[in-house]
């Protein structure tokens, strides 16, 4: 290698990520294609909207990055890289870069950047750590859409899965990964997925440990890796990767592995603000920071509605945002009050548990404590922690529950054994009025801590409820308490007061009745699902409804939900506080017609459930 090329390699390897792959022989081949460019102060290096095919390394000088409005995003100096955002997206640059000093650059061709990105976890990890900067810049340029919220994971898969038998050696696995140019390898046994190995595993678990290359690959694989379904939303995969700090997730369809999703696949797909918002939430160091972040929720919500995301997608996104606030508040609380003395699980109730939150919601939550909990020894700790979280959520835009269904209420902060007794009593000795107020507890999801506690409680509820006809009868009667706002001749019945006098409440009169109906059927068939649409699928499979009626319920829920969130978006844009009330005079003919049809479906289903569970009441 001549002197000039040696100098380029040495300059690159003084800075991340090249210093981590200095021994990679491909660097010597790469630098042969590196071009050197000199740019004077004030000259453009990359202009927004142009096609970029270069990774730029700043050998000397300084560069500023501007968004589409000419607003400064950041400045970069010697040793920093730029241009990779557009390379990962395979498209035009969404930003502009300009020299603010006389500068010298090494221009690395795109093919070498992409090769190293695909083949080296160390190299790609560097850019993953900076992904939030790139994604935020993409959002600032307003070129992003909600594709991650609206597309299934399967649409991001770029190749068939590459696997190897569990009995093969580390050397054979490395050779296969090199041959197929992949950074991960599925480990199979009798055509079943039993593990996964990545480039990082080869480095840290094999080479660094000095293992013989003929060691079976199972010695370094990650056993029983986290998997996701091909129909799950890509946004859910992002959240899973962030939560577990992993970079690869095997994707299955009908219990068969069909591919592997990597963080690189995610980065190459434009994302949406809810992902950045969650990332920002989890970085905050105090309640004031969380409070400031919470003001962005209305923007994220309206962006989703404008992009025609359906109610499932919006509910999923807003619920994950709400969960992120809870998690961060609990983490900050544990930093302040110390490590919890016994295991606990913070549970969400109602719409957050069902992952059906919108922009207008108060908090409903509780805590399940380990049976080792001793009130005298541990009570003060959990009282402080629960008050901290509930008050923090209130400051972040989730108002305190008017019915006091919160973890800060001692009644709803109990050991698992007490919770089981609660539900056994509610189910075995049901009281109609009590159940009317307690139905929210039959939608509970563990969101932080020892989630096995929540899983065990949900299992107990299913076992107790499934065959208890008296309990189901009371729940069915309660599901008929809230009637759709439809009168004679299919005219809307208004129920508002004061400023809302010419409105009706879509949540109370439309969405809640459907949720109540579906909950009863779900308890009857022993469904382990919490989301209403997923419950409807289980109900249909159990044949609890006449043919076609389950789909009718799902369509009615979607129609009413879309009118609700569309109305809330309009209220926000008009500078009003979003509510669940709609004025029928402001609805289009299309909305009115289909709302009437949806309400008619709800009325018919209420009649059906009344007779379906008309068993003897206690």
Coordinates of N, CA and C in Angstrom, one line a residue, residues 101-309:
X101 N -15.8 26.2 7.2 CA -14.4 26.5 7.2 C -13.9 25.8 5.9
X102 N -12.7 26.2 5.5 CA -12.1 25.5 4.4 C -11.9 24.1 4.9
X103 N -12.4 23.1 4.1 CA -12.4 21.7 4.6 C -11.9 20.7 3.6
X104 N -11.4 19.6 4.2 CA -10.9 18.5 3.4 C -11.7 17.3 3.7
X105 N -12.2 16.6 2.7 CA -13.0 15.4 3.0 C -12.4 14.1 2.3
X106 N -12.7 13.0 3.0 CA -12.5 11.7 2.3 C -13.9 11.3 1.9
X107 N -14.0 11.0 0.6 CA -15.3 10.5 0.0 C -15.3 9.0 -0.1
X108 N -16.1 8.3 0.7 CA -16.1 6.9 0.7 C -17.3 6.4 -0.1
X109 N -17.2 5.6 -1.1 CA -18.3 5.2 -2.0 C -19.4 4.5 -1.2
X110 N -20.6 4.7 -1.6 CA -21.8 4.1 -0.9 C -21.6 2.6 -0.7
X111 N -21.1 1.9 -1.8 CA -21.1 0.4 -1.7 C -20.2 -0.1 -0.6
X112 N -19.2 0.7 -0.3 CA -18.3 0.2 0.8 C -19.0 0.5 2.2
X113 N -19.6 1.6 2.3 CA -20.4 1.9 3.5 C -21.4 0.8 3.8
X114 N -22.2 0.5 2.8 CA -23.3 -0.5 2.9 C -22.7 -1.9 3.2
X115 N -21.6 -2.2 2.6 CA -21.0 -3.5 2.8 C -20.6 -3.6 4.3
X116 N -19.8 -2.6 4.8 CA -19.4 -2.7 6.2 C -20.6 -2.6 7.2
X117 N -21.6 -1.9 6.8 CA -22.8 -1.8 7.6 C -23.5 -3.1 7.8
X118 N -23.6 -3.9 6.7 CA -24.3 -5.2 6.7 C -23.4 -6.2 7.3
X119 N -22.1 -6.2 7.2 CA -21.2 -7.3 7.6 C -20.7 -7.1 9.0
X120 N -20.7 -5.9 9.5 CA -20.1 -5.7 10.8 C -21.1 -5.0 11.8
X121 N -21.4 -5.8 12.9 CA -22.3 -5.2 13.9 C -21.6 -4.0 14.6
X122 N -20.3 -4.1 14.8 CA -19.6 -3.0 15.4 C -19.7 -1.7 14.6
X123 N -19.5 -1.8 13.3 CA -19.7 -0.7 12.4 C -21.1 -0.2 12.4
X124 N -22.1 -1.1 12.3 CA -23.5 -0.6 12.2 C -24.0 -0.1 13.6
X125 N -23.4 -0.7 14.7 CA -23.9 -0.2 16.0 C -23.6 1.3 16.2
X126 N -22.4 1.7 15.6 CA -22.1 3.2 15.7 C -23.2 4.0 15.2
X127 N -23.7 3.6 14.0 CA -24.8 4.4 13.4 C -26.1 4.2 14.0
X128 N -26.3 3.0 14.6 CA -27.6 2.8 15.4 C -27.6 3.8 16.6
X129 N -26.5 4.0 17.3 CA -26.4 4.8 18.4 C -26.8 6.3 18.0
X130 N -26.5 6.6 16.8 CA -26.8 8.0 16.3 C -28.2 8.0 15.6
X131 N -28.9 6.9 15.6 CA -30.1 6.9 14.8 C -31.1 8.0 15.2
X132 N -31.2 8.3 16.5 CA -32.2 9.3 16.9 C -31.9 10.6 16.3
X133 N -30.6 11.0 16.2 CA -30.3 12.3 15.5 C -30.8 12.3 14.1
X134 N -30.5 11.1 13.4 CA -30.9 11.1 12.0 C -32.4 11.1 11.9
X135 N -33.1 10.3 12.7 CA -34.6 10.3 12.6 C -35.2 11.6 12.9
X136 N -34.7 12.3 14.0 CA -35.3 13.6 14.3 C -35.1 14.6 13.2
X137 N -33.9 14.5 12.6 CA -33.6 15.4 11.5 C -34.6 15.1 10.3
X138 N -34.9 13.8 10.1 CA -35.9 13.5 9.1 C -37.2 14.0 9.4
X139 N -37.6 14.0 10.7 CA -38.9 14.5 11.1 C -38.9 16.0 10.9
X140 N -37.8 16.7 11.3 CA -37.7 18.2 11.1 C -37.9 18.6 9.7
X141 N -37.4 17.7 8.8 CA -37.5 18.1 7.4 C -38.9 17.8 6.8
X142 N -39.7 17.1 7.7 CA -41.1 16.9 7.3 C -41.2 16.0 6.1
X143 N -40.2 15.1 5.9 CA -40.3 14.2 4.8 C -40.8 12.8 5.3
X144 N -40.9 12.7 6.6 CA -41.3 11.4 7.2 C -42.8 11.2 7.1
X145 N -43.2 9.9 7.1 CA -44.6 9.6 7.2 C -44.8 8.6 8.3
X146 N -46.0 8.0 8.4 CA -46.2 7.1 9.5 C -46.1 5.6 9.1
X147 N -45.2 5.4 8.1 CA -45.1 4.1 7.5 C -44.8 3.0 8.6
X148 N -43.9 3.3 9.5 CA -43.6 2.3 10.5 C -44.9 1.9 11.4
X149 N -45.8 2.9 11.5 CA -47.0 2.7 12.3 C -48.0 1.9 11.5
X150 N -47.9 2.0 10.1 CA -49.0 1.5 9.3 C -48.6 0.2 8.5
X151 N -47.3 -0.1 8.5 CA -46.9 -1.3 7.7 C -46.5 -2.5 8.6
X152 N -46.8 -3.7 8.1 CA -46.5 -4.9 8.9 C -45.0 -5.2 8.7
X153 N -44.5 -5.9 9.7 CA -43.1 -6.2 9.7 C -42.7 -6.9 8.4
X154 N -43.5 -7.8 7.8 CA -43.2 -8.6 6.7 C -42.8 -7.7 5.5
X155 N -43.3 -6.5 5.4 CA -43.0 -5.6 4.3 C -41.5 -5.1 4.4
X156 N -40.9 -5.2 5.5 CA -39.5 -4.8 5.7 C -38.5 -5.9 5.4
X157 N -38.9 -7.1 5.4 CA -38.0 -8.2 5.2 C -37.4 -8.2 3.8
X158 N -36.0 -8.3 3.7 CA -35.3 -8.1 2.5 C -34.8 -9.5 1.9
X159 N -34.8 -10.5 2.6 CA -34.3 -11.8 2.1 C -34.9 -13.0 2.9
X160 N -34.8 -14.1 2.3 CA -35.2 -15.3 3.1 C -34.3 -15.6 4.2
X161 N -34.7 -16.3 5.3 CA -33.9 -16.5 6.4 C -32.7 -17.4 6.1
X162 N -31.6 -17.2 6.7 CA -30.4 -18.0 6.5 C -30.2 -18.8 7.8
X163 N -30.2 -20.1 7.8 CA -30.0 -20.9 9.0 C -29.0 -22.0 8.9
X164 N -28.6 -22.5 10.0 CA -27.7 -23.6 10.1 C -28.1 -24.6 11.2
X165 N -27.8 -25.8 11.0 CA -28.2 -26.8 12.0 C -27.4 -26.6 13.3
X166 N -28.0 -26.9 14.4 CA -27.5 -26.7 15.7 C -26.2 -27.5 16.0
X167 N -26.0 -28.6 15.2 CA -24.8 -29.4 15.4 C -23.6 -28.9 14.6
X168 N -23.7 -27.9 13.8 CA -22.6 -27.4 13.0 C -21.6 -26.6 13.9
X169 N -20.4 -26.3 13.4 CA -19.4 -25.7 14.2 C -19.4 -24.2 14.0
X170 N -18.7 -23.5 14.9 CA -18.5 -22.0 14.8 C -17.9 -21.7 13.5
X171 N -16.9 -22.4 13.0 CA -16.3 -22.1 11.7 C -17.3 -22.2 10.6
X172 N -18.1 -23.2 10.6 CA -19.1 -23.4 9.5 C -20.1 -22.3 9.5
X173 N -20.5 -21.8 10.7 CA -21.4 -20.7 10.9 C -20.8 -19.4 10.3
X174 N -19.6 -19.2 10.6 CA -18.9 -18.0 10.2 C -18.8 -18.0 8.6
X175 N -18.4 -19.2 8.1 CA -18.3 -19.3 6.7 C -19.7 -19.0 6.0
X176 N -20.7 -19.5 6.6 CA -22.1 -19.3 6.0 C -22.5 -17.8 6.0
X177 N -22.2 -17.2 7.1 CA -22.5 -15.8 7.3 C -21.7 -15.0 6.3
X178 N -20.4 -15.3 6.0 CA -19.6 -14.6 5.0 C -20.1 -14.9 3.6
X179 N -20.5 -16.1 3.3 CA -21.0 -16.5 2.0 C -22.3 -15.7 1.7
X180 N -23.2 -15.6 2.6 CA -24.5 -15.0 2.3 C -24.5 -13.5 2.7
X181 N -23.4 -13.0 3.2 CA -23.2 -11.6 3.6 C -24.3 -11.1 4.5
X182 N -24.5 -11.9 5.6 CA -25.5 -11.6 6.6 C -24.8 -11.4 8.0
X183 N -25.4 -10.6 8.9 CA -24.9 -10.3 10.2 C -25.5 -11.1 11.3
X184 N -26.4 -12.0 10.9 CA -27.0 -12.9 11.9 C -27.3 -14.3 11.2
X185 N -27.4 -15.3 12.0 CA -27.7 -16.6 11.5 C -28.7 -17.4 12.4
X186 N -29.7 -17.9 11.9 CA -30.6 -18.7 12.7 C -30.1 -20.1 12.9
X187 N -30.3 -20.5 14.1 CA -29.8 -21.9 14.5 C -31.0 -22.8 14.6
X188 N -31.0 -23.9 13.8 CA -32.2 -24.7 13.7 C -31.9 -26.1 14.2
X189 N -33.0 -26.7 14.7 CA -32.9 -28.1 15.1 C -34.3 -28.8 14.8
X190 N -34.2 -29.8 13.9 CA -35.4 -30.5 13.4 C -36.3 -29.4 12.8
X191 N -35.8 -28.5 12.0 CA -36.5 -27.4 11.3 C -37.2 -26.5 12.2
X192 N -36.8 -26.5 13.5 CA -37.4 -25.5 14.5 C -36.3 -24.6 15.0
X193 N -36.7 -23.3 15.1 CA -35.8 -22.3 15.6 C -35.4 -22.5 17.0
X194 N -34.1 -22.6 17.3 CA -33.7 -22.8 18.7 C -32.8 -21.7 19.2
X195 N -32.3 -20.9 18.3 CA -31.3 -19.9 18.7 C -30.9 -19.0 17.5
X196 N -30.1 -18.0 17.8 CA -29.6 -17.0 16.8 C -28.2 -16.6 17.2
X197 N -27.4 -16.4 16.2 CA -26.0 -16.0 16.4 C -25.8 -14.8 15.5
X198 N -25.1 -13.7 16.1 CA -24.8 -12.5 15.3 C -23.3 -12.4 15.2
X199 N -22.9 -11.4 14.4 CA -21.5 -11.1 14.3 C -20.9 -10.8 15.7
X200 N -21.6 -10.1 16.5 CA -21.2 -9.7 17.8 C -20.9 -10.9 18.6
X201 N -21.8 -11.9 18.5 CA -21.6 -13.2 19.3 C -20.3 -13.9 18.9
X202 N -20.0 -13.9 17.6 CA -18.8 -14.5 17.1 C -17.6 -13.8 17.7
X203 N -17.7 -12.5 17.8 CA -16.5 -11.7 18.3 C -16.4 -11.9 19.9
X204 N -17.5 -11.7 20.6 CA -17.4 -11.7 22.0 C -17.5 -13.0 22.7
X205 N -18.2 -14.0 22.1 CA -18.4 -15.3 22.7 C -17.5 -16.4 22.2
X206 N -16.9 -16.1 21.0 CA -16.0 -17.1 20.4 C -14.6 -16.7 20.3
X207 N -14.3 -15.6 19.5 CA -13.0 -15.2 19.3 C -12.4 -14.6 20.6
X208 N -13.1 -13.7 21.3 CA -12.6 -13.1 22.5 C -12.3 -14.1 23.6
X209 N -13.2 -15.2 23.6 CA -13.0 -16.3 24.6 C -12.0 -17.3 24.2
X210 N -11.5 -17.2 23.0 CA -10.5 -18.2 22.6 C -11.1 -19.6 22.3
X211 N -12.4 -19.7 21.9 CA -13.0 -21.0 21.7 C -12.4 -21.6 20.4
X212 N -12.3 -22.9 20.3 CA -11.8 -23.6 19.1 C -12.9 -23.4 18.1
X213 N -12.5 -23.3 16.8 CA -13.4 -23.0 15.7 C -14.3 -24.2 15.4
X214 N -13.9 -25.4 15.9 CA -14.8 -26.6 15.7 C -15.8 -26.8 16.9
X215 N -15.8 -25.8 17.8 CA -16.8 -25.8 18.9 C -18.2 -25.8 18.3
X216 N -19.2 -26.5 18.7 CA -20.6 -26.5 18.2 C -21.1 -25.0 18.3
X217 N -21.8 -24.6 17.3 CA -22.3 -23.2 17.3 C -23.3 -23.0 18.5
X218 N -23.9 -24.1 19.0 CA -24.9 -23.9 20.1 C -24.3 -23.3 21.3
X219 N -22.9 -23.5 21.4 CA -22.2 -23.0 22.6 C -22.3 -21.5 22.7
X220 N -22.4 -20.8 21.6 CA -22.4 -19.3 21.7 C -23.7 -18.7 21.2
X221 N -24.7 -19.5 20.9 CA -26.0 -18.9 20.4 C -26.8 -18.3 21.5
X222 N -27.7 -17.4 21.1 CA -28.7 -16.9 22.1 C -29.9 -17.9 22.0
X223 N -30.2 -18.6 23.1 CA -31.2 -19.6 23.0 C -32.6 -18.9 23.1
X224 N -33.5 -19.6 22.4 CA -34.9 -19.2 22.4 C -35.1 -17.6 22.2
X225 N -34.6 -17.1 21.1 CA -34.6 -15.7 20.9 C -36.0 -15.1 20.8
X226 N -36.1 -13.8 21.1 CA -37.4 -13.1 21.0 C -37.8 -13.2 19.5
X227 N -39.1 -13.5 19.2 CA -39.6 -13.5 17.9 C -40.8 -12.6 17.8
X228 N -41.2 -12.2 16.6 CA -42.4 -11.5 16.4 C -43.1 -12.0 15.1
X229 N -44.4 -11.8 15.1 CA -45.2 -12.2 14.0 C -45.1 -11.3 12.8
X230 N -45.2 -11.9 11.6 CA -45.0 -11.1 10.4 C -46.1 -10.0 10.2
X231 N -47.3 -10.2 10.9 CA -48.3 -9.2 10.8 C -48.2 -8.1 11.8
X232 N -47.3 -8.2 12.8 CA -47.1 -7.1 13.7 C -46.7 -5.9 13.1
X233 N -47.0 -4.7 13.7 CA -46.5 -3.5 13.1 C -45.0 -3.3 13.3
X234 N -44.4 -2.7 12.3 CA -43.0 -2.4 12.4 C -42.6 -1.6 13.6
X235 N -43.5 -0.7 14.0 CA -43.3 0.2 15.1 C -43.1 -0.7 16.4
X236 N -43.9 -1.8 16.5 CA -43.8 -2.7 17.6 C -42.4 -3.3 17.7
X237 N -41.8 -3.6 16.5 CA -40.5 -4.2 16.5 C -39.5 -3.2 17.0
X238 N -39.6 -1.9 16.6 CA -38.7 -0.8 17.1 C -38.8 -0.8 18.6
X239 N -40.0 -0.8 19.2 CA -40.1 -0.7 20.6 C -39.5 -1.9 21.3
X240 N -39.7 -3.1 20.7 CA -39.1 -4.3 21.3 C -37.6 -4.3 21.3
X241 N -37.0 -3.8 20.2 CA -35.6 -3.7 20.1 C -35.0 -2.7 21.1
X242 N -35.7 -1.6 21.3 CA -35.3 -0.6 22.3 C -35.4 -1.2 23.7
X243 N -36.5 -1.9 24.0 CA -36.8 -2.4 25.3 C -35.7 -3.5 25.7
X244 N -35.4 -4.4 24.8 CA -34.5 -5.5 25.1 C -33.1 -5.3 24.7
X245 N -32.8 -4.1 24.0 CA -31.5 -3.8 23.5 C -30.9 -4.9 22.6
X246 N -31.7 -5.2 21.6 CA -31.3 -6.2 20.6 C -31.4 -5.6 19.2
X247 N -30.7 -6.2 18.3 CA -30.6 -5.6 16.9 C -31.2 -6.5 15.9
X248 N -31.5 -7.8 16.2 CA -32.1 -8.7 15.3 C -33.3 -9.4 15.9
X249 N -34.4 -9.6 15.1 CA -35.6 -10.3 15.6 C -36.0 -11.2 14.5
X250 N -36.0 -12.6 14.8 CA -36.6 -13.5 13.8 C -38.1 -13.2 13.7
X251 N -38.6 -13.3 12.5 CA -40.0 -13.1 12.2 C -40.7 -14.4 11.7
X252 N -41.8 -14.7 12.3 CA -42.5 -15.9 12.0 C -43.9 -15.7 11.4
X253 N -44.3 -16.6 10.7 CA -45.7 -16.6 10.1 C -46.2 -18.1 10.2
X254 N -47.3 -18.3 10.8 CA -47.8 -19.6 11.0 C -46.8 -20.5 11.6
X255 N -46.1 -20.0 12.6 CA -45.1 -20.8 13.4 C -43.8 -21.2 12.6
X256 N -43.7 -20.6 11.4 CA -42.5 -20.8 10.6 C -41.7 -19.5 10.4
X257 N -40.4 -19.6 10.6 CA -39.5 -18.5 10.5 C -39.4 -18.1 9.0
X258 N -39.7 -16.8 8.7 CA -39.7 -16.4 7.3 C -38.6 -15.3 7.0
X259 N -37.9 -14.9 8.1 CA -36.9 -13.9 7.9 C -36.4 -13.3 9.2
X260 N -35.4 -12.4 9.1 CA -34.9 -11.7 10.3 C -35.0 -10.2 10.1
X261 N -35.5 -9.5 11.0 CA -35.6 -8.0 10.9 C -34.4 -7.5 11.7
X262 N -33.7 -6.6 11.1 CA -32.5 -5.9 11.8 C -32.8 -4.4 12.0
X263 N -32.0 -3.8 12.8 CA -32.1 -2.4 13.0 C -31.8 -1.6 11.7
X264 N -31.0 -2.2 10.9 CA -30.7 -1.6 9.6 C -31.9 -1.6 8.7
X265 N -32.7 -2.6 8.7 CA -34.0 -2.6 8.0 C -34.9 -1.5 8.4
X266 N -34.9 -1.3 9.8 CA -35.8 -0.2 10.3 C -35.3 1.1 9.9
X267 N -34.0 1.4 10.0 CA -33.4 2.7 9.7 C -33.7 3.0 8.2
X268 N -33.7 2.0 7.3 CA -33.9 2.3 5.9 C -35.3 2.6 5.6
X269 N -36.2 2.4 6.5 CA -37.6 2.8 6.3 C -37.9 4.0 7.1
X270 N -38.5 5.0 6.5 CA -38.8 6.3 7.2 C -39.7 6.0 8.4
X271 N -39.5 6.6 9.5 CA -40.2 6.4 10.7 C -41.2 7.6 11.0
X272 N -41.8 7.5 12.2 CA -42.8 8.5 12.6 C -42.5 9.0 14.0
X273 N -43.0 10.2 14.3 CA -42.7 10.9 15.5 C -43.0 10.1 16.8
X274 N -43.9 9.2 16.8 CA -44.2 8.5 18.0 C -43.0 7.7 18.5
X275 N -42.2 7.2 17.5 CA -41.0 6.4 17.9 C -40.0 7.4 18.5
X276 N -39.7 8.6 17.9 CA -38.8 9.5 18.5 C -39.3 9.9 19.9
X277 N -40.6 10.1 20.0 CA -41.2 10.6 21.3 C -40.9 9.6 22.4
X278 N -41.1 8.3 22.1 CA -40.8 7.3 23.1 C -39.4 7.3 23.5
X279 N -38.5 7.4 22.5 CA -37.1 7.4 22.8 C -36.7 8.6 23.6
X280 N -37.3 9.8 23.3 CA -37.0 11.0 24.2 C -37.6 10.8 25.6
X281 N -38.7 10.2 25.7 CA -39.3 10.0 27.1 C -38.4 9.2 27.9
X282 N -37.8 8.1 27.4 CA -37.0 7.2 28.1 C -35.6 7.8 28.5
X283 N -35.3 9.0 27.9 CA -34.0 9.7 28.2 C -34.1 10.7 29.2
X284 N -35.3 11.2 29.6 CA -35.5 12.3 30.5 C -35.0 11.9 31.9
X285 N -34.5 13.0 32.6 CA -33.8 12.8 33.9 C -34.7 13.3 35.0
X286 N -35.8 14.0 34.7 CA -36.7 14.5 35.8 C -38.1 14.7 35.2
X287 N -39.0 15.0 36.2 CA -40.4 15.1 35.8 C -40.6 16.3 34.9
X288 N -39.8 17.4 35.1 CA -40.0 18.6 34.3 C -39.7 18.2 32.8
X289 N -38.7 17.4 32.6 CA -38.3 17.0 31.2 C -39.5 16.2 30.6
X290 N -40.1 15.3 31.4 CA -41.2 14.5 30.9 C -42.4 15.4 30.6
X291 N -42.6 16.4 31.5 CA -43.7 17.3 31.3 C -43.6 18.1 30.0
X292 N -42.4 18.5 29.7 CA -42.1 19.2 28.4 C -42.3 18.3 27.2
X293 N -41.9 17.1 27.3 CA -42.1 16.1 26.2 C -43.6 15.9 26.0
X294 N -44.4 15.8 27.0 CA -45.8 15.5 26.9 C -46.6 16.4 26.0
X295 N -46.0 17.7 25.9 CA -46.7 18.6 25.0 C -46.7 18.3 23.6
X296 N -45.8 17.3 23.2 CA -45.7 16.9 21.8 C -46.7 15.9 21.4
X297 N -47.4 15.4 22.4 CA -48.4 14.2 22.1 C -49.5 14.6 21.1
X298 N -50.0 15.9 21.3 CA -51.1 16.3 20.3 C -50.6 16.3 18.9
X299 N -49.3 16.7 18.7 CA -48.8 16.7 17.3 C -48.7 15.3 16.8
X300 N -48.2 14.4 17.6 CA -48.0 13.0 17.1 C -49.4 12.4 16.8
X301 N -50.4 12.7 17.6 CA -51.7 12.2 17.4 C -52.3 12.8 16.1
X302 N -52.2 14.1 15.9 CA -52.8 14.7 14.7 C -52.1 14.2 13.5
X303 N -50.8 14.0 13.6 CA -50.0 13.4 12.4 C -50.5 12.1 12.0
X304 N -50.8 11.2 13.0 CA -51.3 9.9 12.7 C -52.7 10.0 12.0
X305 N -53.6 10.8 12.5 CA -54.9 11.0 12.0 C -54.8 11.5 10.5
X306 N -54.0 12.5 10.3 CA -53.9 13.1 9.0 C -53.4 12.0 8.0
X307 N -52.5 11.1 8.5 CA -51.9 10.1 7.6 C -52.8 8.9 7.4
X308 N -54.1 9.0 7.9 CA -55.1 8.0 7.7 C -54.7 6.7 8.4
X309 N -54.0 6.8 9.5 CA -53.8 5.5 10.3 C -55.1 5.1 10.9

